[in-house]
Short mmCIF file of C-alpha atoms in Angstrom, two decimals:
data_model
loop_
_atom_site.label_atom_id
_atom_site.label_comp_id
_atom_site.label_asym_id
_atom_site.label_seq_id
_atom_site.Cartn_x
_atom_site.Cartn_y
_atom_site.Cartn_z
CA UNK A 9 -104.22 165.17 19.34
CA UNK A 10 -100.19 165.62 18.67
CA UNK A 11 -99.13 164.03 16.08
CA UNK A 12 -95.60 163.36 14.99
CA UNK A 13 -94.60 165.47 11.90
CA UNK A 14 -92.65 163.57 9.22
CA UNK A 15 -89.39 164.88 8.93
CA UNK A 16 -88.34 167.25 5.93
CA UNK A 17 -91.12 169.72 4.87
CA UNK A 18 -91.36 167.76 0.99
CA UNK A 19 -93.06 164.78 3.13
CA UNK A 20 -95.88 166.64 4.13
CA UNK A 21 -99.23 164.75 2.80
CA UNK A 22 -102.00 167.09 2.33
CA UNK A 23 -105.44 165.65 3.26
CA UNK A 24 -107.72 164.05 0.37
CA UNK A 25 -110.80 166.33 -0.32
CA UNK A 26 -113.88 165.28 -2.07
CA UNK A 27 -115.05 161.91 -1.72
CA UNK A 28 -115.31 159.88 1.09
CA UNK A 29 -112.17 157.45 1.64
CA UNK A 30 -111.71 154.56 2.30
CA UNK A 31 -110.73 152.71 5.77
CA UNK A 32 -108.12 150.41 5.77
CA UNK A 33 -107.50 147.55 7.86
CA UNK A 34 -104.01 145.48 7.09
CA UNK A 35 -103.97 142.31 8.81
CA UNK A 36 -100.41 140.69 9.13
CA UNK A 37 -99.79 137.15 10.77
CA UNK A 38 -96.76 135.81 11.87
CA UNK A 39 -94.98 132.77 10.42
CA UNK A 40 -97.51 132.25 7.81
CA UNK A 41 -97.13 130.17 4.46
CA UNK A 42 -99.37 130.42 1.57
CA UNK A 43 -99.65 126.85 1.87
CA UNK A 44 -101.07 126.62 4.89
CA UNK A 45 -104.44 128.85 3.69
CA UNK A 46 -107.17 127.07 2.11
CA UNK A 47 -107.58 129.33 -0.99
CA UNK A 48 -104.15 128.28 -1.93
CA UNK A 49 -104.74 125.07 -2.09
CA UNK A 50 -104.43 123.42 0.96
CA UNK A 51 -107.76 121.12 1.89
CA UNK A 52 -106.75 120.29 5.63
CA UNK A 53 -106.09 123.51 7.18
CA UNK A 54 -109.68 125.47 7.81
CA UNK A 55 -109.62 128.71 7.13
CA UNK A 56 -112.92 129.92 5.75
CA UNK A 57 -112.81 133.80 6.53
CA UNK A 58 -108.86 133.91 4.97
CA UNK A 59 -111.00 131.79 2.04
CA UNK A 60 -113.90 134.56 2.14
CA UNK A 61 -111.52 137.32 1.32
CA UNK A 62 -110.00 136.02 -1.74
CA UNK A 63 -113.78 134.60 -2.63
CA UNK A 64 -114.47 138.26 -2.65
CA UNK A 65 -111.36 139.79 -3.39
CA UNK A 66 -108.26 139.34 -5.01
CA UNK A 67 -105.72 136.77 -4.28
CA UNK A 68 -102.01 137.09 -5.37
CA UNK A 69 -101.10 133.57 -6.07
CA UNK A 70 -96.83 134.70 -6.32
CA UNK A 71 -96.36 137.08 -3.46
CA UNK A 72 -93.04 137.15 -1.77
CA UNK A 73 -91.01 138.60 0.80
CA UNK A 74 -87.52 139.93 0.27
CA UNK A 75 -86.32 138.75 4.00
CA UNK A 76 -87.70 135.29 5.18
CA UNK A 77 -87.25 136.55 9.01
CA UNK A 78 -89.45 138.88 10.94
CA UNK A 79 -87.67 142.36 11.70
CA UNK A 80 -86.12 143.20 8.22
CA UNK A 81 -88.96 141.71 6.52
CA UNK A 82 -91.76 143.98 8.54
CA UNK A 83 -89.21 146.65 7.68
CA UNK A 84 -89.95 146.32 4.20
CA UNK A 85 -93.81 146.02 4.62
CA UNK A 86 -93.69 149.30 6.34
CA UNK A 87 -91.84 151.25 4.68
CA UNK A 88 -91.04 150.11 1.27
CA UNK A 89 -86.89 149.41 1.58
CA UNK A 90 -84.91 146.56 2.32
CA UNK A 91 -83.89 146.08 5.66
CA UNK A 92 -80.49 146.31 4.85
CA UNK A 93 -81.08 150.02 4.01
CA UNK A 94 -82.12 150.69 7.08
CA UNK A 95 -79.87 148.68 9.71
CA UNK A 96 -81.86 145.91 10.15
CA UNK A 97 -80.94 142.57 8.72
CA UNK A 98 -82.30 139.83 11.47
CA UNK A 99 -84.89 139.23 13.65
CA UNK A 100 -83.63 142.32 16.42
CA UNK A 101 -82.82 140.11 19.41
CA UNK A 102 -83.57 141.56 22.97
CA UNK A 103 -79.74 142.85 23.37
CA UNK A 104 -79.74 144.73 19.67
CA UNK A 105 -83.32 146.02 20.76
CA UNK A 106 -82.13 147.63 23.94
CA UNK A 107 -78.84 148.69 22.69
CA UNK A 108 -81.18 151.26 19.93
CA UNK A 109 -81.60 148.73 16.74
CA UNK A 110 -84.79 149.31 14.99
CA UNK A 111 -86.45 151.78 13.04
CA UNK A 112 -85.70 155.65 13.72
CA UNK A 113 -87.27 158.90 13.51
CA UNK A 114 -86.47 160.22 10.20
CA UNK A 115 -88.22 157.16 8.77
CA UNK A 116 -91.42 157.17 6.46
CA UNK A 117 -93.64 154.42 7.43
CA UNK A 118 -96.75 154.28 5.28
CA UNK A 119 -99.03 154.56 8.54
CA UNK A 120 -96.95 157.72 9.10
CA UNK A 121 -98.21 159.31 5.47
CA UNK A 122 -102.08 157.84 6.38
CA UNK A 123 -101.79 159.84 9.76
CA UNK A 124 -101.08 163.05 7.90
CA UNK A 125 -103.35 162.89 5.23
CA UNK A 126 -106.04 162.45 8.64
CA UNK A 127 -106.47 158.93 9.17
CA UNK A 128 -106.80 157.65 12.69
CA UNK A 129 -104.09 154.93 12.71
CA UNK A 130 -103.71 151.86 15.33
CA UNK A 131 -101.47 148.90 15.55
CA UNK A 132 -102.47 146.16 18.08
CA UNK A 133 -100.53 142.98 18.25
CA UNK A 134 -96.82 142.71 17.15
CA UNK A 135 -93.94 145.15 16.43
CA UNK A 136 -90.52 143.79 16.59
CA UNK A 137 -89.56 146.94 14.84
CA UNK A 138 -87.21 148.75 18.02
CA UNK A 139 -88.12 149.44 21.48
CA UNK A 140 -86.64 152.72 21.92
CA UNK A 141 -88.64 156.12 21.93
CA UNK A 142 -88.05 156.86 18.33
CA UNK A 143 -88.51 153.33 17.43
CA UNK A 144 -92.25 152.84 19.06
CA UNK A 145 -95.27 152.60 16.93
CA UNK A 146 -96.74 156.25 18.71
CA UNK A 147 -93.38 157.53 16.50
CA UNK A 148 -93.60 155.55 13.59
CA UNK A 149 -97.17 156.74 12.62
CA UNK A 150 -99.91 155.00 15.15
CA UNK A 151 -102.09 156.93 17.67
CA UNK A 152 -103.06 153.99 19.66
CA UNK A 153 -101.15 150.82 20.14
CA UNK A 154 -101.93 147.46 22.26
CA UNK A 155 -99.46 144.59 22.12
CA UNK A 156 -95.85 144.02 21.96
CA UNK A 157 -92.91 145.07 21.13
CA UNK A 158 -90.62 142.76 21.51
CA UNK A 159 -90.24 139.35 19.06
CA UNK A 160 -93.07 136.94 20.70
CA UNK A 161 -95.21 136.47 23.64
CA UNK A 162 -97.17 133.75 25.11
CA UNK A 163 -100.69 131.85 23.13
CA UNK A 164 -101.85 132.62 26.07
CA UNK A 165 -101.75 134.80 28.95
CA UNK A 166 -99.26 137.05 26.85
CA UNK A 167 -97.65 139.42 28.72
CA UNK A 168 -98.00 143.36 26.97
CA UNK A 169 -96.19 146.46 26.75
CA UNK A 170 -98.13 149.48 28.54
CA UNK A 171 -97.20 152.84 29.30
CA UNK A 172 -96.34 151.72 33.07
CA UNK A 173 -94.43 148.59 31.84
CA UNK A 174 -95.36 145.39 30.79
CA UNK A 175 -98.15 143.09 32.08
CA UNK A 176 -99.90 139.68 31.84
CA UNK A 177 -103.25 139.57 30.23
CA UNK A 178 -105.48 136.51 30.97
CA UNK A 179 -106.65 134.91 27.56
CA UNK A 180 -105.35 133.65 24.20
CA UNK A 181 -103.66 135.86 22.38
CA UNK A 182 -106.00 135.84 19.30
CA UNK A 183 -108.85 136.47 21.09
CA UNK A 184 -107.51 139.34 23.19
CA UNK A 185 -105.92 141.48 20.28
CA UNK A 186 -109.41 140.91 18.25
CA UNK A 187 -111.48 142.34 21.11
CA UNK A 188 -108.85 145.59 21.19
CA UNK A 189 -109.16 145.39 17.42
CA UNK A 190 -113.26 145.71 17.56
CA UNK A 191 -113.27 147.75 20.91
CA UNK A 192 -110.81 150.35 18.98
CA UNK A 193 -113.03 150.51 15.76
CA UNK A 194 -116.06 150.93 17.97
CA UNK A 195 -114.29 153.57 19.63
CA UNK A 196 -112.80 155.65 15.70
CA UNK A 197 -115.80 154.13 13.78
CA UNK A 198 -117.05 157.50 12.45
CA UNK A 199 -113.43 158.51 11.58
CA UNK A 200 -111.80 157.56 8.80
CA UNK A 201 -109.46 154.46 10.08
CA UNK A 202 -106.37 152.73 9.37
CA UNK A 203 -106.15 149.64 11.75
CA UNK A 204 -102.99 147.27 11.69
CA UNK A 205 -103.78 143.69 13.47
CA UNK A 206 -100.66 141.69 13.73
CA UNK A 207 -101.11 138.10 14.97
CA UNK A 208 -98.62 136.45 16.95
CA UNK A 209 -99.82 133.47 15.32
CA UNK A 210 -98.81 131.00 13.96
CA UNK A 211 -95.28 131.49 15.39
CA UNK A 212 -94.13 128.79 17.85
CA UNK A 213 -95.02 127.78 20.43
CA UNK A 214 -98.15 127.27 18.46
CA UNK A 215 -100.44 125.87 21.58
CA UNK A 216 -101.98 126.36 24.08
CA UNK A 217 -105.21 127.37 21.62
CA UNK A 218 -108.60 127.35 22.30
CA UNK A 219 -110.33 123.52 22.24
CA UNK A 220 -112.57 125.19 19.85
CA UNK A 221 -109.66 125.44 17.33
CA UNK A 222 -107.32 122.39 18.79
CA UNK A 223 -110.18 119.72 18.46
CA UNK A 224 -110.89 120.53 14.88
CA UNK A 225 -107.39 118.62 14.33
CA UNK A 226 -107.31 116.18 16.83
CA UNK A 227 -107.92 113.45 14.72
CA UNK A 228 -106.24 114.96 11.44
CA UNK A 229 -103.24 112.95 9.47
CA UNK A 230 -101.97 115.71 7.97
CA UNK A 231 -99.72 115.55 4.72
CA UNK A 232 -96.51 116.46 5.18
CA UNK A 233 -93.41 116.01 3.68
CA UNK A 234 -91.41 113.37 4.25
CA UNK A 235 -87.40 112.83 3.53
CA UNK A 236 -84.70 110.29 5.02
CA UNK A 237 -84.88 110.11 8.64
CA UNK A 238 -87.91 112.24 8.75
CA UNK A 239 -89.64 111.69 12.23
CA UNK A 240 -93.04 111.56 10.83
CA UNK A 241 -94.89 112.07 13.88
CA UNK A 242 -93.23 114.96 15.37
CA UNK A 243 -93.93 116.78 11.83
CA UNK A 244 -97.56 115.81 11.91
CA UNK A 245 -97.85 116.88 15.74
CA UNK A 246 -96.06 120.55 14.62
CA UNK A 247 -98.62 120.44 11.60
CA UNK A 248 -101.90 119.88 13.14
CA UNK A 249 -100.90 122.29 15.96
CA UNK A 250 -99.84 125.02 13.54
CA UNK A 251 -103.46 124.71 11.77
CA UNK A 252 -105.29 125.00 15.12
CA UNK A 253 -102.95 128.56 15.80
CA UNK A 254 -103.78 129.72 11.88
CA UNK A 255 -107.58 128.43 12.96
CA UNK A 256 -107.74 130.74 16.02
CA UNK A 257 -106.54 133.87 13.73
CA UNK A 258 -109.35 132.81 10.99
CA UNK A 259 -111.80 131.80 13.67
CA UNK A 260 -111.00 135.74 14.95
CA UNK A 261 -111.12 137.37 11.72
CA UNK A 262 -115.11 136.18 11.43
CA UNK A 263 -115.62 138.19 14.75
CA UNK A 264 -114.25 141.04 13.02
CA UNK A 265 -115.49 140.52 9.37
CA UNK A 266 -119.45 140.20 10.91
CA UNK A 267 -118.37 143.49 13.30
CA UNK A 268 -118.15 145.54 10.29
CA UNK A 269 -120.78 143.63 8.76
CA UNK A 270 -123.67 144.86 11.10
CA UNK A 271 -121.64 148.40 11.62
CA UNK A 272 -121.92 148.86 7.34
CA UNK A 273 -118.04 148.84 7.72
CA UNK A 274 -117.66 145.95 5.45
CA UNK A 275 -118.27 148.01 1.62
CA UNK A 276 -115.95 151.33 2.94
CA UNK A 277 -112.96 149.38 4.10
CA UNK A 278 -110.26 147.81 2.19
CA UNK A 279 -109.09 144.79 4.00
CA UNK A 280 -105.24 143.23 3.45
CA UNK A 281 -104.49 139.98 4.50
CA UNK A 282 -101.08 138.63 4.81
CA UNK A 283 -97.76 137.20 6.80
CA UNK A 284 -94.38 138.20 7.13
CA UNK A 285 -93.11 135.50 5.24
CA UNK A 286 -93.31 131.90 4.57
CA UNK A 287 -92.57 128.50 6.78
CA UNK A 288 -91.30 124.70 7.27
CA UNK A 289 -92.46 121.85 8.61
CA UNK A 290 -90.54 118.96 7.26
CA UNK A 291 -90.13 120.79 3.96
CA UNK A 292 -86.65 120.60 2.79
CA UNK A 293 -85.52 118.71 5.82
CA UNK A 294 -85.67 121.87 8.23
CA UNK A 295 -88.64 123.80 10.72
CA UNK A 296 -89.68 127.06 10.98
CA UNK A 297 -88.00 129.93 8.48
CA UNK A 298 -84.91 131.20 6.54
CA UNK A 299 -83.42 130.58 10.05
CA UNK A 300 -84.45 127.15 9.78
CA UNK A 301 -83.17 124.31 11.42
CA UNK A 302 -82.36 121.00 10.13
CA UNK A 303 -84.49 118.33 12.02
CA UNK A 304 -83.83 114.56 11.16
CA UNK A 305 -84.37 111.59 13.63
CA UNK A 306 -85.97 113.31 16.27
CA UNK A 307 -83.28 115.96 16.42
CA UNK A 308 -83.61 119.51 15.70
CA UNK A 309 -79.91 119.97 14.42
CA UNK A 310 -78.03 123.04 13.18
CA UNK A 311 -79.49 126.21 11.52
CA UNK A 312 -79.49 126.16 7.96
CA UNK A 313 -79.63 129.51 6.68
CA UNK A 314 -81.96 129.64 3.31
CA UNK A 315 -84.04 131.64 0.85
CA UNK A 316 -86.54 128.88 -0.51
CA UNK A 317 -89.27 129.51 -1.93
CA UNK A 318 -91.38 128.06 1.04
CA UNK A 319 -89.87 130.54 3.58
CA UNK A 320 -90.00 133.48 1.12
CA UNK A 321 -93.61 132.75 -0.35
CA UNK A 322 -96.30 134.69 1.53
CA UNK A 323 -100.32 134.20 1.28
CA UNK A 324 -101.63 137.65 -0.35
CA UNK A 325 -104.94 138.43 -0.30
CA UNK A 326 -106.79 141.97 -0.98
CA UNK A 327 -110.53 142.76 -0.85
CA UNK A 328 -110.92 146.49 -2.18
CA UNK A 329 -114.78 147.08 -2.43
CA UNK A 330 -115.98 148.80 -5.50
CA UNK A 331 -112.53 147.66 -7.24
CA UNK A 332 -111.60 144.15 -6.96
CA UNK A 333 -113.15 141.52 -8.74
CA UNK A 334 -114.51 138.89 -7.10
CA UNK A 335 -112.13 136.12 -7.45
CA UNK A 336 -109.48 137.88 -9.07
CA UNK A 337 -105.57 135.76 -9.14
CA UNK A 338 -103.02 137.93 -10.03
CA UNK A 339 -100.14 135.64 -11.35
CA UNK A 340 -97.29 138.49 -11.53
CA UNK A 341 -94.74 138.09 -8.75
CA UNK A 342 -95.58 141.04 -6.34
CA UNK A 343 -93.32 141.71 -2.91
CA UNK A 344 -93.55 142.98 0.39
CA UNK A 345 -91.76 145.75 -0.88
CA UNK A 346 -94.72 146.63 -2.94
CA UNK A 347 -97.19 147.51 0.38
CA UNK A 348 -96.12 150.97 1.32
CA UNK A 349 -96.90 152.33 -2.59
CA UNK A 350 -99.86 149.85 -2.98
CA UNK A 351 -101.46 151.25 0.17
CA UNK A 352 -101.08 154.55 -0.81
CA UNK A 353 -102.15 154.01 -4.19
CA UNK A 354 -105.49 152.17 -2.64
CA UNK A 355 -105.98 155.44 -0.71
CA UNK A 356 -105.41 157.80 -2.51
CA UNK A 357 -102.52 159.45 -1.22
CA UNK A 358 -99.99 160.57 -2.90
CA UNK A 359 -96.49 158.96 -1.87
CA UNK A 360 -93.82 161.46 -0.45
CA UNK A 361 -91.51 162.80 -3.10
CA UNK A 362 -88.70 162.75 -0.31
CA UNK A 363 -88.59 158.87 0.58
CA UNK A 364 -87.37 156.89 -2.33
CA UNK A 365 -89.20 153.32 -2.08
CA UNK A 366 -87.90 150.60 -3.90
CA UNK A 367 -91.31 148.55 -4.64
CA UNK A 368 -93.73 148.75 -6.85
CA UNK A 369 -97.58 149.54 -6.71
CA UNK A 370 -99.76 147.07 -7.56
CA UNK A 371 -102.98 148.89 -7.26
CA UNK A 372 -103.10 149.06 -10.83
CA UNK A 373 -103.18 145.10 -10.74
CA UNK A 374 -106.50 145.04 -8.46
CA UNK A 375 -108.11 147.41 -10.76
CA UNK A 376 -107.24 144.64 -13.48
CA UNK A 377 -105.40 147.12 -15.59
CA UNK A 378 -102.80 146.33 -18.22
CA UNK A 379 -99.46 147.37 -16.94
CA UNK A 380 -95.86 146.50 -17.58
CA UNK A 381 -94.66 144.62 -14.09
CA UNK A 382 -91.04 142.99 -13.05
CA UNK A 383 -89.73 140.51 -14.84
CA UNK A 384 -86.96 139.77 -11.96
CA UNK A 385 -86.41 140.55 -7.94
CA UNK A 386 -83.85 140.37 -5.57
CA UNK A 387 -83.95 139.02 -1.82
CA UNK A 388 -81.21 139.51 1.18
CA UNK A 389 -80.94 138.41 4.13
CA UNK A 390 -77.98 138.80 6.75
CA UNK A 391 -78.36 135.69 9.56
CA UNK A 392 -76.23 136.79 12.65
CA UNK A 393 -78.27 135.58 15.57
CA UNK A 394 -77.31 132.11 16.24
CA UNK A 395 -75.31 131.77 13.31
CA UNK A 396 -74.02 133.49 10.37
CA UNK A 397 -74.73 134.02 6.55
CA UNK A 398 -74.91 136.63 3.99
CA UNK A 399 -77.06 136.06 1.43
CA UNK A 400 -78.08 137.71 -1.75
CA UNK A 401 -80.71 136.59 -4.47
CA UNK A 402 -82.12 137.19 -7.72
CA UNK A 403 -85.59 135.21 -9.09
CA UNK A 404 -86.99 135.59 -11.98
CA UNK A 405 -90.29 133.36 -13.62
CA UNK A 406 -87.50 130.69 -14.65
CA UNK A 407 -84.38 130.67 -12.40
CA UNK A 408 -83.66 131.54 -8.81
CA UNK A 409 -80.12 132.30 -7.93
CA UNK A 410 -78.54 132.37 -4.19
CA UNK A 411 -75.40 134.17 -3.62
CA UNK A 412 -73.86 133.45 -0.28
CA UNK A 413 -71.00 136.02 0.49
CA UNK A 414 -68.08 135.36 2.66
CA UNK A 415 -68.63 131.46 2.18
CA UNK A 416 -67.20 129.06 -0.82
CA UNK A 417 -68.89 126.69 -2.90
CA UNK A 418 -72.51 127.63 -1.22
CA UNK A 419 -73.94 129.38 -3.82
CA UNK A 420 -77.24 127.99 -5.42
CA UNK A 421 -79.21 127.66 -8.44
CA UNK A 422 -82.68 126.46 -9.34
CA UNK A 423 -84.76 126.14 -12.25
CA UNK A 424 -88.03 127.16 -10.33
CA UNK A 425 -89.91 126.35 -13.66
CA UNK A 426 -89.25 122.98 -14.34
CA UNK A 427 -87.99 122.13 -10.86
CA UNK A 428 -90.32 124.54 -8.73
CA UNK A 429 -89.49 122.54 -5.40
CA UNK A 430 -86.06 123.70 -5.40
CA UNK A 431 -84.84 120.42 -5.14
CA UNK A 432 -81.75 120.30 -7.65
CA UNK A 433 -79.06 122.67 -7.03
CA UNK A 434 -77.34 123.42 -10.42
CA UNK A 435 -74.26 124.42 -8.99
CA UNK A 436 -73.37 121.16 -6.65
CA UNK A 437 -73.43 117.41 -6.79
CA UNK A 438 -72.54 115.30 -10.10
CA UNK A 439 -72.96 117.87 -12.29
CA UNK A 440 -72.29 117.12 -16.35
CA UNK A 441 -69.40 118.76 -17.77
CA UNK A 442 -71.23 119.00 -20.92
CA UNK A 443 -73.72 121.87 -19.22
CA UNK A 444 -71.28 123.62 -17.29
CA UNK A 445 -70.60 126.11 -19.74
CA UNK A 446 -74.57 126.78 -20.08
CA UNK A 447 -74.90 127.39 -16.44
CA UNK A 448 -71.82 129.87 -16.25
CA UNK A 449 -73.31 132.06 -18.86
CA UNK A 450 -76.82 131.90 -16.42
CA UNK A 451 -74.99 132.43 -13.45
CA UNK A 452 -73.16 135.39 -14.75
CA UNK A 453 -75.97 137.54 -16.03
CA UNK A 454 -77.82 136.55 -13.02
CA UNK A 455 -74.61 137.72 -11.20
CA UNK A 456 -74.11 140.59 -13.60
CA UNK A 457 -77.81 142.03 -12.38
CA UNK A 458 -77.31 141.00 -9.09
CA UNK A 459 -73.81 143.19 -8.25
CA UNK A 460 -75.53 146.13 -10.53
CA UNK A 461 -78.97 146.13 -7.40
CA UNK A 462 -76.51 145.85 -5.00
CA UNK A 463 -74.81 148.74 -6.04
CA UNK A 464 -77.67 150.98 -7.26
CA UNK A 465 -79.05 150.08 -3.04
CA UNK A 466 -75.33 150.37 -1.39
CA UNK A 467 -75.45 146.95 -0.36
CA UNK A 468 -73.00 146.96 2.71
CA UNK A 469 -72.00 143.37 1.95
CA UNK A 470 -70.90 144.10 -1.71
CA UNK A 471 -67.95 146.70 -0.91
CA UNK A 472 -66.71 143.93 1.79
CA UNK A 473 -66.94 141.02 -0.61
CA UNK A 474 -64.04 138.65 -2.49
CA UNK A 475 -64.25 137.68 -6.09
CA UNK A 476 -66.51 134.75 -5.75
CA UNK A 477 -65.14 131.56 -7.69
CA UNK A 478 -67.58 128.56 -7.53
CA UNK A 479 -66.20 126.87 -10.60
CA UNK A 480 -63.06 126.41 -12.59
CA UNK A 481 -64.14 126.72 -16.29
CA UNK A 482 -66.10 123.73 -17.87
CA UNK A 483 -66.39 122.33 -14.51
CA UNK A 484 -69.46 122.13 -11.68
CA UNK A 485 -68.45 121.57 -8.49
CA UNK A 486 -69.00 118.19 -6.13
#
């Protein structure tokens, strides 16, 4: 089989000897928050087979993405850098896609390094990553793919790329991509595998779903947030409609789970479960992601560009047989960033001294070791479909700090300790005059660390920045 050879001869991978590895399967939905799995705490969703993996596994209970939108965020999940790095900074709308945006040859992808070290390597379901020859999963490290490669499809009846074009496929999209999933294992079973399975789901349109997963919410009153001029009912119809889509993923991931089950898969593979970032429904007034949009009396108003902890918080879960403890929560504040080293490191394979990854790996953390970890991160995110923002952020355990460049008196601050809803911005409303000093000395060492990333990461948006002013001295602004 021809594979495609890394570029540079220091990225060659030479093939683990010895004992047997093993198989990997990395399962990524779409649209996904932590609060919408069981296992982190939510009792009306169902999602028993998400719930079995952290029963057996580990579950990271602060896992993050950098980018709360799809493209530049499953940039960093595959290949360890920030989008911005790399040329993507938004979801890659159809123009950008066909105009060359998207990943590109010279790039190390982590399924790239699996393939060389001889893993057999699939992606079915979702890309998003570039259309283009270099930009296609068969050149970015996968010898078999079946899905799309565009932003979204149909629930059901999706229409999918093929080699002669694209085509409709009778079904729901769950359903189809799990029997690839399982036909493709059946197929590689006595290989040593690395299967990605990217859900469309739970991205919108959420239905049509099976009844099998709709009618287990028919007759559900959700929670859900509620704020002035909340229209109650259209949240709780978008709630019980996204828990039907995240039921027909978990209802799938049994098939699969007892398919490796009666195969004796189940012990020799390491399964990953998680989304490319977090979601809204109701909470903080707006649907869907950091592209959000304000919805208030029935109307879905203007975007409202944002990096809360609800769109950047992602559900983490990692059963690694033979290593993780059953029930393990790991508390440290782990990233997206962290998958391309963290893979590796589950391997076995050492990382490519040529491609300089900016996460951390937190294989060390499933083995339960005793290891110095981050203290603070940084998010970015670069809105330009539909709207504009450029956005820069730093969290750390106690404060989260938003940076919005080429825009005045934007910028945010929240205590996520005491105030972990993010509802009190520090830097607007009736602030006291008595605390604005306190918060100018947080704000600039915040800012101080912030500009110093940037920098060390050539952050395009730094050298095209003004001096940012969002207070006179001893004053907050209204």
């Amino acid at each position: 089989m021809l594979r495609i050879l890394l570029p540079l001869a220091c990225l060659l991978v030479a093939p683990i000897l010895g004992a047997q590895r093993l198989n990997v399967i990395s399962i990524v939905t779409d649209d996904q928050a932590a609060w919408s799995v069981g296992c982190y705490g939510n009792r009306e969703s169902i999602t028993p087979n998400m719930d079995r993996l952290a029963k057996e596994g580990a579950r990271f209970e602060n896992a993050f993405t950098v980018t709360p939108v799809c493209s530049p965020s499953r940039v960093t999940f595959m290949t360890g850098k920030y989008g911005a790095q790399l040329g993507v900074t938004d979801w890659i709308a159809p123009n950008e896609a066909k105009a060359g945006v998207g990943l590109t040859r010279d790039v190390v992808t982590w399924p790239k390094v699996l393939q060389q070290a001889g893993y057999t390597t699939a992606l079915i379901g979702k890309w998003h990553l570039g259309d283009k020859s270099d930009a296609h999963p068969k050149a970015q490290g996968f010898d078999h793919f079946y899905g799309f490669l565009g932003g979204g499809t149909s629930p059901m009846n999706p229409t999918y790329d093929f080699p002669d074009g694209p085509k409709e496929v009778k079904g729901y999209g769950a359903d189809l991509l799990t029997d690839e999933a399982i036909r493709w294992l059946g197929e590689n079973k006595a290989k040593t595998f690395a299967l990605s399975l990217h859900f469309r789901e739970p991205h919108t349109a959420y239905t049509p779903v099976p009844e099998e997963d709709s009618k287990l919410f028919a007759n559900l009153d959700p929670t859900v947030p509620t704020f002035k001029g909340a229209d109650v009912e259209q949240i709780k119809t978008w709630t019980r409609e996204y828990y039907a889509a995240i039921h027909s993923v978990d209802r799938n991931l049994g098939r699969l789970f007892a398919w490796l089950e009666k195969e004796g898969l189940w012990d020799k593979t390491i399964i990953q479960f998680t989304s490319d970032h977090g979601y809204n429904i109701g909470h903080h007034g707006i649907h869907t992601k950091g592209n959000g949009m304000w919805v208030a009396g029935g109307v879905t108003g203007p975007k409202r560009p944002n990096m809360w902890d609800t769109s950047l918080r992602i559900p983490l879960i990692v059963r690694w047989p033979g290593v993780t403890k059953s029930g393990m929560v790991i508390s440290q504040q782990v990233l997206n960033l962290d998958n391309f080293s963290s893979l590796l490191g589950m391997t076995g394979v050492t990382p490519p001294a040529g491609w300089k990854v900016e996460g951390e790996n937190f294989a060390p953390l499933l083995r339960g070791d005793s290891v110095t970890w981050r203290s603070d991160w940084f998010g970015q995110y670069d809105l330009h479909n539909s709207g504009l923002a450029y956005m820069r952020m730093i969290r750390t355990d106690e404060w989260k700090y938003v940076r919005h460049f080429h825009a005045n008196l934007m910028d945010e601050l929240y205590n996520v300790k005491d105030d972990p809803e993010e509802t009190k911005n520090l830097l607007g409303g009736a602030g006291r005059k008595d605390k604005a000093q306190k918060i100018e000395k947080i704000v600039g060492d915040l800012d101080a660390k912030m500009e110093t990333w940037m920098k060390r990461v050539n952050d395009p948006v730094l050298n095209e920045s003004r001096k940012r002013g969002w207070f006179e001295p001893g004053e907050v602004h209204d």
